[in-house]
Amino acid sequence: MVDILHRIGVTAAPDAVHAALTTIDGLSGWWTQDTGGNSEAGGIIEFRFEGAPAPGGFDIKVIETRPAELVLWEVVDGPEEWVGTRIRFDLKQEGDYTIVLFAHEGWQEPVEFMHHCSTKWAVFLMSLKHLIETGKGEPAPHDVRISNWH
């Protein structure tokens, strides 16, 4: 199995980053505007993307959250390559920055779609940074288009 890994620093307290990762308003402010569901532990969050193949996005179960420290999800519906993978955000304070260590874990193999998703995760993590630092993210459908895939 292979993983997508990224690291960003956000000039904000860990609580602010955690809130952007654990509330529907926060998530829709940086990943996709079409976000709904239950963002509490055990809940299912529905992320939808305009023009994406059916089901049009991902259903993700919230496995665990620890304020200012961790958000852990498991993909329960979406593209075959994503189902069963886990998405992890580890947070830690370093000076004026909250460091976000991101992992999309458990890919079966590094297929071309994984390359695409790695770049898109980087785009959306920068959107998360912008949302928290400036109050305005670039969630889908306003994200950077990197190819003919959504």
PDB file of C-alpha atoms in Angstrom:
ATOM      1  CA  MET A   1       0.000   0.000   0.000  1.00  0.00           C
ATOM      2  CA  VAL A   2       1.073   3.575  -0.652  1.00  0.00           C
ATOM      3  CA  ASP A   3       0.155   6.925   0.868  1.00  0.00           C
ATOM      4  CA  ILE A   4      -0.172  10.555  -0.199  1.00  0.00           C
ATOM      5  CA  LEU A   5       1.703  12.796   2.267  1.00  0.00           C
ATOM      6  CA  HIS A   6       1.801  16.599   2.603  1.00  0.00           C
ATOM      7  CA  ARG A   7       2.890  19.158   5.229  1.00  0.00           C
ATOM      8  CA  ILE A   8       1.699  22.770   5.515  1.00  0.00           C
ATOM      9  CA  GLY A   9       2.058  25.469   8.145  1.00  0.00           C
ATOM     10  CA  VAL A  10      -0.882  27.720   8.972  1.00  0.00           C
ATOM     11  CA  THR A  11      -0.440  30.939  10.949  1.00  0.00           C
ATOM     12  CA  ALA A  12      -3.264  30.251  13.375  1.00  0.00           C
ATOM     13  CA  ALA A  13      -3.910  28.327  16.561  1.00  0.00           C
ATOM     14  CA  PRO A  14      -4.499  24.570  16.299  1.00  0.00           C
ATOM     15  CA  ASP A  15      -8.105  25.067  17.470  1.00  0.00           C
ATOM     16  CA  ALA A  16      -8.855  27.217  14.397  1.00  0.00           C
ATOM     17  CA  VAL A  17      -7.394  24.605  12.048  1.00  0.00           C
ATOM     18  CA  HIS A  18      -9.267  21.836  13.847  1.00  0.00           C
ATOM     19  CA  ALA A  19     -12.554  23.754  13.457  1.00  0.00           C
ATOM     20  CA  ALA A  20     -11.982  24.094   9.688  1.00  0.00           C
ATOM     21  CA  LEU A  21     -11.532  20.296   9.537  1.00  0.00           C
ATOM     22  CA  THR A  22     -14.466  19.306  11.755  1.00  0.00           C
ATOM     23  CA  THR A  23     -17.395  21.559  10.866  1.00  0.00           C
ATOM     24  CA  ILE A  24     -19.519  21.515   7.722  1.00  0.00           C
ATOM     25  CA  ASP A  25     -19.025  25.289   7.313  1.00  0.00           C
ATOM     26  CA  GLY A  26     -15.265  24.903   7.701  1.00  0.00           C
ATOM     27  CA  LEU A  27     -15.018  21.990   5.264  1.00  0.00           C
ATOM     28  CA  SER A  28     -17.198  23.719   2.658  1.00  0.00           C
ATOM     29  CA  GLY A  29     -14.947  26.766   2.951  1.00  0.00           C
ATOM     30  CA  TRP A  30     -11.812  24.994   1.697  1.00  0.00           C
ATOM     31  CA  TRP A  31     -12.585  21.611   0.039  1.00  0.00           C
ATOM     32  CA  THR A  32     -15.942  21.723  -1.756  1.00  0.00           C
ATOM     33  CA  GLN A  33     -18.883  24.053  -1.321  1.00  0.00           C
ATOM     34  CA  ASP A  34     -21.212  21.061  -1.730  1.00  0.00           C
ATOM     35  CA  THR A  35     -20.531  19.496   1.679  1.00  0.00           C
ATOM     36  CA  GLY A  36     -23.151  18.064   4.009  1.00  0.00           C
ATOM     37  CA  GLY A  37     -23.829  15.397   6.569  1.00  0.00           C
ATOM     38  CA  ASN A  38     -22.677  14.816  10.125  1.00  0.00           C
ATOM     39  CA  SER A  39     -19.137  15.871  11.031  1.00  0.00           C
ATOM     40  CA  GLU A  40     -19.234  14.382  14.551  1.00  0.00           C
ATOM     41  CA  ALA A  41     -17.281  11.202  15.404  1.00  0.00           C
ATOM     42  CA  GLY A  42     -19.166   8.267  13.862  1.00  0.00           C
ATOM     43  CA  GLY A  43     -20.978  10.526  11.379  1.00  0.00           C
ATOM     44  CA  ILE A  44     -20.793  10.494   7.585  1.00  0.00           C
ATOM     45  CA  ILE A  45     -19.751  13.621   5.683  1.00  0.00           C
ATOM     46  CA  GLU A  46     -20.796  13.900   2.023  1.00  0.00           C
ATOM     47  CA  PHE A  47     -18.406  15.771  -0.265  1.00  0.00           C
ATOM     48  CA  ARG A  48     -19.705  16.387  -3.818  1.00  0.00           C
ATOM     49  CA  PHE A  49     -17.892  17.841  -6.822  1.00  0.00           C
ATOM     50  CA  GLU A  50     -19.517  19.335  -9.908  1.00  0.00           C
ATOM     51  CA  GLY A  51     -18.931  17.146 -12.962  1.00  0.00           C
ATOM     52  CA  ALA A  52     -17.367  14.236 -11.059  1.00  0.00           C
ATOM     53  CA  PRO A  53     -18.404  10.692 -12.017  1.00  0.00           C
ATOM     54  CA  ALA A  54     -21.147   9.041  -9.914  1.00  0.00           C
ATOM     55  CA  PRO A  55     -21.568   9.261  -6.983  1.00  0.00           C
ATOM     56  CA  GLY A  56     -20.073  12.701  -7.704  1.00  0.00           C
ATOM     57  CA  GLY A  57     -17.708  12.709  -4.771  1.00  0.00           C
ATOM     58  CA  PHE A  58     -17.012  10.915  -1.526  1.00  0.00           C
ATOM     59  CA  ASP A  59     -18.798   9.769   1.616  1.00  0.00           C
ATOM     60  CA  ILE A  60     -16.397   9.807   4.515  1.00  0.00           C
ATOM     61  CA  LYS A  61     -16.910   8.416   8.006  1.00  0.00           C
ATOM     62  CA  VAL A  62     -15.453  10.420  10.870  1.00  0.00           C
ATOM     63  CA  ILE A  63     -13.393   7.866  12.827  1.00  0.00           C
ATOM     64  CA  GLU A  64     -11.811  10.129  15.437  1.00  0.00           C
ATOM     65  CA  THR A  65     -11.222  13.759  16.313  1.00  0.00           C
ATOM     66  CA  ARG A  66      -9.106  15.182  19.104  1.00  0.00           C
ATOM     67  CA  PRO A  67      -9.356  18.959  19.517  1.00  0.00           C
ATOM     68  CA  ALA A  68      -6.270  20.765  18.204  1.00  0.00           C
ATOM     69  CA  GLU A  69      -4.515  17.416  17.528  1.00  0.00           C
ATOM     70  CA  LEU A  70      -6.148  14.976  15.106  1.00  0.00           C
ATOM     71  CA  VAL A  71      -8.858  14.380  12.534  1.00  0.00           C
ATOM     72  CA  LEU A  72      -9.166  10.852  11.118  1.00  0.00           C
ATOM     73  CA  TRP A  73     -11.619   9.776   8.402  1.00  0.00           C
ATOM     74  CA  GLU A  74     -12.331   6.601   6.441  1.00  0.00           C
ATOM     75  CA  VAL A  75     -13.725   6.713   2.899  1.00  0.00           C
ATOM     76  CA  VAL A  76     -16.888   4.580   2.740  1.00  0.00           C
ATOM     77  CA  ASP A  77     -18.169   5.510  -0.740  1.00  0.00           C
ATOM     78  CA  GLY A  78     -16.708   7.080  -3.851  1.00  0.00           C
ATOM     79  CA  PRO A  79     -14.209   6.050  -6.508  1.00  0.00           C
ATOM     80  CA  GLU A  80     -13.007   2.469  -6.096  1.00  0.00           C
ATOM     81  CA  GLU A  81      -9.434   3.612  -5.404  1.00  0.00           C
ATOM     82  CA  TRP A  82     -10.607   5.699  -2.425  1.00  0.00           C
ATOM     83  CA  VAL A  83     -12.986   3.274  -0.694  1.00  0.00           C
ATOM     84  CA  GLY A  84     -11.351   1.895   2.439  1.00  0.00           C
ATOM     85  CA  THR A  85      -8.561   4.483   2.486  1.00  0.00           C
ATOM     86  CA  ARG A  86      -8.048   6.756   5.473  1.00  0.00           C
ATOM     87  CA  ILE A  87      -7.474  10.489   5.530  1.00  0.00           C
ATOM     88  CA  ARG A  88      -5.529  11.827   8.504  1.00  0.00           C
ATOM     89  CA  PHE A  89      -4.754  15.356   9.659  1.00  0.00           C
ATOM     90  CA  ASP A  90      -2.256  15.542  12.549  1.00  0.00           C
ATOM     91  CA  LEU A  91      -1.904  19.020  14.060  1.00  0.00           C
ATOM     92  CA  LYS A  92       0.909  20.445  16.184  1.00  0.00           C
ATOM     93  CA  GLN A  93       1.951  23.925  17.263  1.00  0.00           C
ATOM     94  CA  GLU A  94       5.404  25.171  16.214  1.00  0.00           C
ATOM     95  CA  GLY A  95       5.935  28.821  17.094  1.00  0.00           C
ATOM     96  CA  ASP A  96       3.363  30.938  15.262  1.00  0.00           C
ATOM     97  CA  TYR A  97       2.385  28.023  13.026  1.00  0.00           C
ATOM     98  CA  THR A  98       0.054  25.091  13.307  1.00  0.00           C
ATOM     99  CA  ILE A  99       1.716  22.345  11.317  1.00  0.00           C
ATOM    100  CA  VAL A 100      -0.700  20.094   9.459  1.00  0.00           C
ATOM    101  CA  LEU A 101       0.727  16.670   8.652  1.00  0.00           C
ATOM    102  CA  PHE A 102      -1.656  15.233   6.067  1.00  0.00           C
ATOM    103  CA  ALA A 103      -1.861  11.611   4.966  1.00  0.00           C
ATOM    104  CA  HIS A 104      -4.244   9.872   2.581  1.00  0.00           C
ATOM    105  CA  GLU A 105      -3.348   6.323   3.584  1.00  0.00           C
ATOM    106  CA  GLY A 106      -3.926   2.874   2.179  1.00  0.00           C
ATOM    107  CA  TRP A 107      -3.940   3.219  -1.604  1.00  0.00           C
ATOM    108  CA  GLN A 108      -3.594  -0.241  -3.139  1.00  0.00           C
ATOM    109  CA  GLU A 109      -1.135   0.955  -5.796  1.00  0.00           C
ATOM    110  CA  PRO A 110       0.174   4.246  -7.225  1.00  0.00           C
ATOM    111  CA  VAL A 111      -2.200   4.472 -10.200  1.00  0.00           C
ATOM    112  CA  GLU A 112      -2.443   7.605 -12.338  1.00  0.00           C
ATOM    113  CA  PHE A 113      -5.530   8.719 -10.372  1.00  0.00           C
ATOM    114  CA  MET A 114      -3.376   8.774  -7.221  1.00  0.00           C
ATOM    115  CA  HIS A 115      -0.965  11.202  -8.904  1.00  0.00           C
ATOM    116  CA  HIS A 116      -3.923  13.446  -9.736  1.00  0.00           C
ATOM    117  CA  CYS A 117      -5.321  13.209  -6.203  1.00  0.00           C
ATOM    118  CA  SER A 118      -1.941  14.029  -4.650  1.00  0.00           C
ATOM    119  CA  THR A 119      -1.778  17.278  -6.600  1.00  0.00           C
ATOM    120  CA  LYS A 120      -5.419  18.098  -5.815  1.00  0.00           C
ATOM    121  CA  TRP A 121      -4.823  17.480  -2.099  1.00  0.00           C
ATOM    122  CA  ALA A 122      -1.971  20.022  -2.267  1.00  0.00           C
ATOM    123  CA  VAL A 123      -4.327  22.507  -3.961  1.00  0.00           C
ATOM    124  CA  PHE A 124      -6.997  21.990  -1.312  1.00  0.00           C
ATOM    125  CA  LEU A 125      -4.531  22.141   1.593  1.00  0.00           C
ATOM    126  CA  MET A 126      -3.443  25.550   0.291  1.00  0.00           C
ATOM    127  CA  SER A 127      -7.136  26.458   0.182  1.00  0.00           C
ATOM    128  CA  LEU A 128      -7.382  25.415   3.853  1.00  0.00           C
ATOM    129  CA  LYS A 129      -4.403  27.656   4.659  1.00  0.00           C
ATOM    130  CA  HIS A 130      -5.969  30.589   2.789  1.00  0.00           C
ATOM    131  CA  LEU A 131      -9.346  30.106   4.468  1.00  0.00           C
ATOM    132  CA  ILE A 132      -7.859  30.213   7.941  1.00  0.00           C
ATOM    133  CA  GLU A 133      -5.340  32.991   7.304  1.00  0.00           C
ATOM    134  CA  THR A 134      -7.457  35.291   5.122  1.00  0.00           C
ATOM    135  CA  GLY A 135     -11.051  34.170   5.662  1.00  0.00           C
ATOM    136  CA  LYS A 136     -11.420  33.047   2.029  1.00  0.00           C
ATOM    137  CA  GLY A 137     -10.557  29.600   0.696  1.00  0.00           C
ATOM    138  CA  GLU A 138     -10.812  28.260  -2.845  1.00  0.00           C
ATOM    139  CA  PRO A 139     -13.161  25.269  -2.488  1.00  0.00           C
ATOM    140  CA  ALA A 140     -14.546  23.419  -5.496  1.00  0.00           C
ATOM    141  CA  PRO A 141     -15.873  24.614  -7.883  1.00  0.00           C
ATOM    142  CA  HIS A 142     -13.490  27.597  -7.431  1.00  0.00           C
ATOM    143  CA  ASP A 143     -10.345  25.475  -7.054  1.00  0.00           C
ATOM    144  CA  VAL A 144      -7.370  25.397  -9.405  1.00  0.00           C
ATOM    145  CA  ARG A 145      -8.065  23.088 -12.356  1.00  0.00           C
ATOM    146  CA  ILE A 146      -5.027  20.898 -12.952  1.00  0.00           C
ATOM    147  CA  SER A 147      -6.283  18.653 -15.776  1.00  0.00           C
ATOM    148  CA  ASN A 148      -9.357  17.270 -17.496  1.00  0.00           C
ATOM    149  CA  TRP A 149     -10.212  15.244 -14.349  1.00  0.00           C
ATOM    150  CA  HIS A 150     -12.343  16.771 -11.585  1.00  0.00           C
TER     151      HIS A 150
END
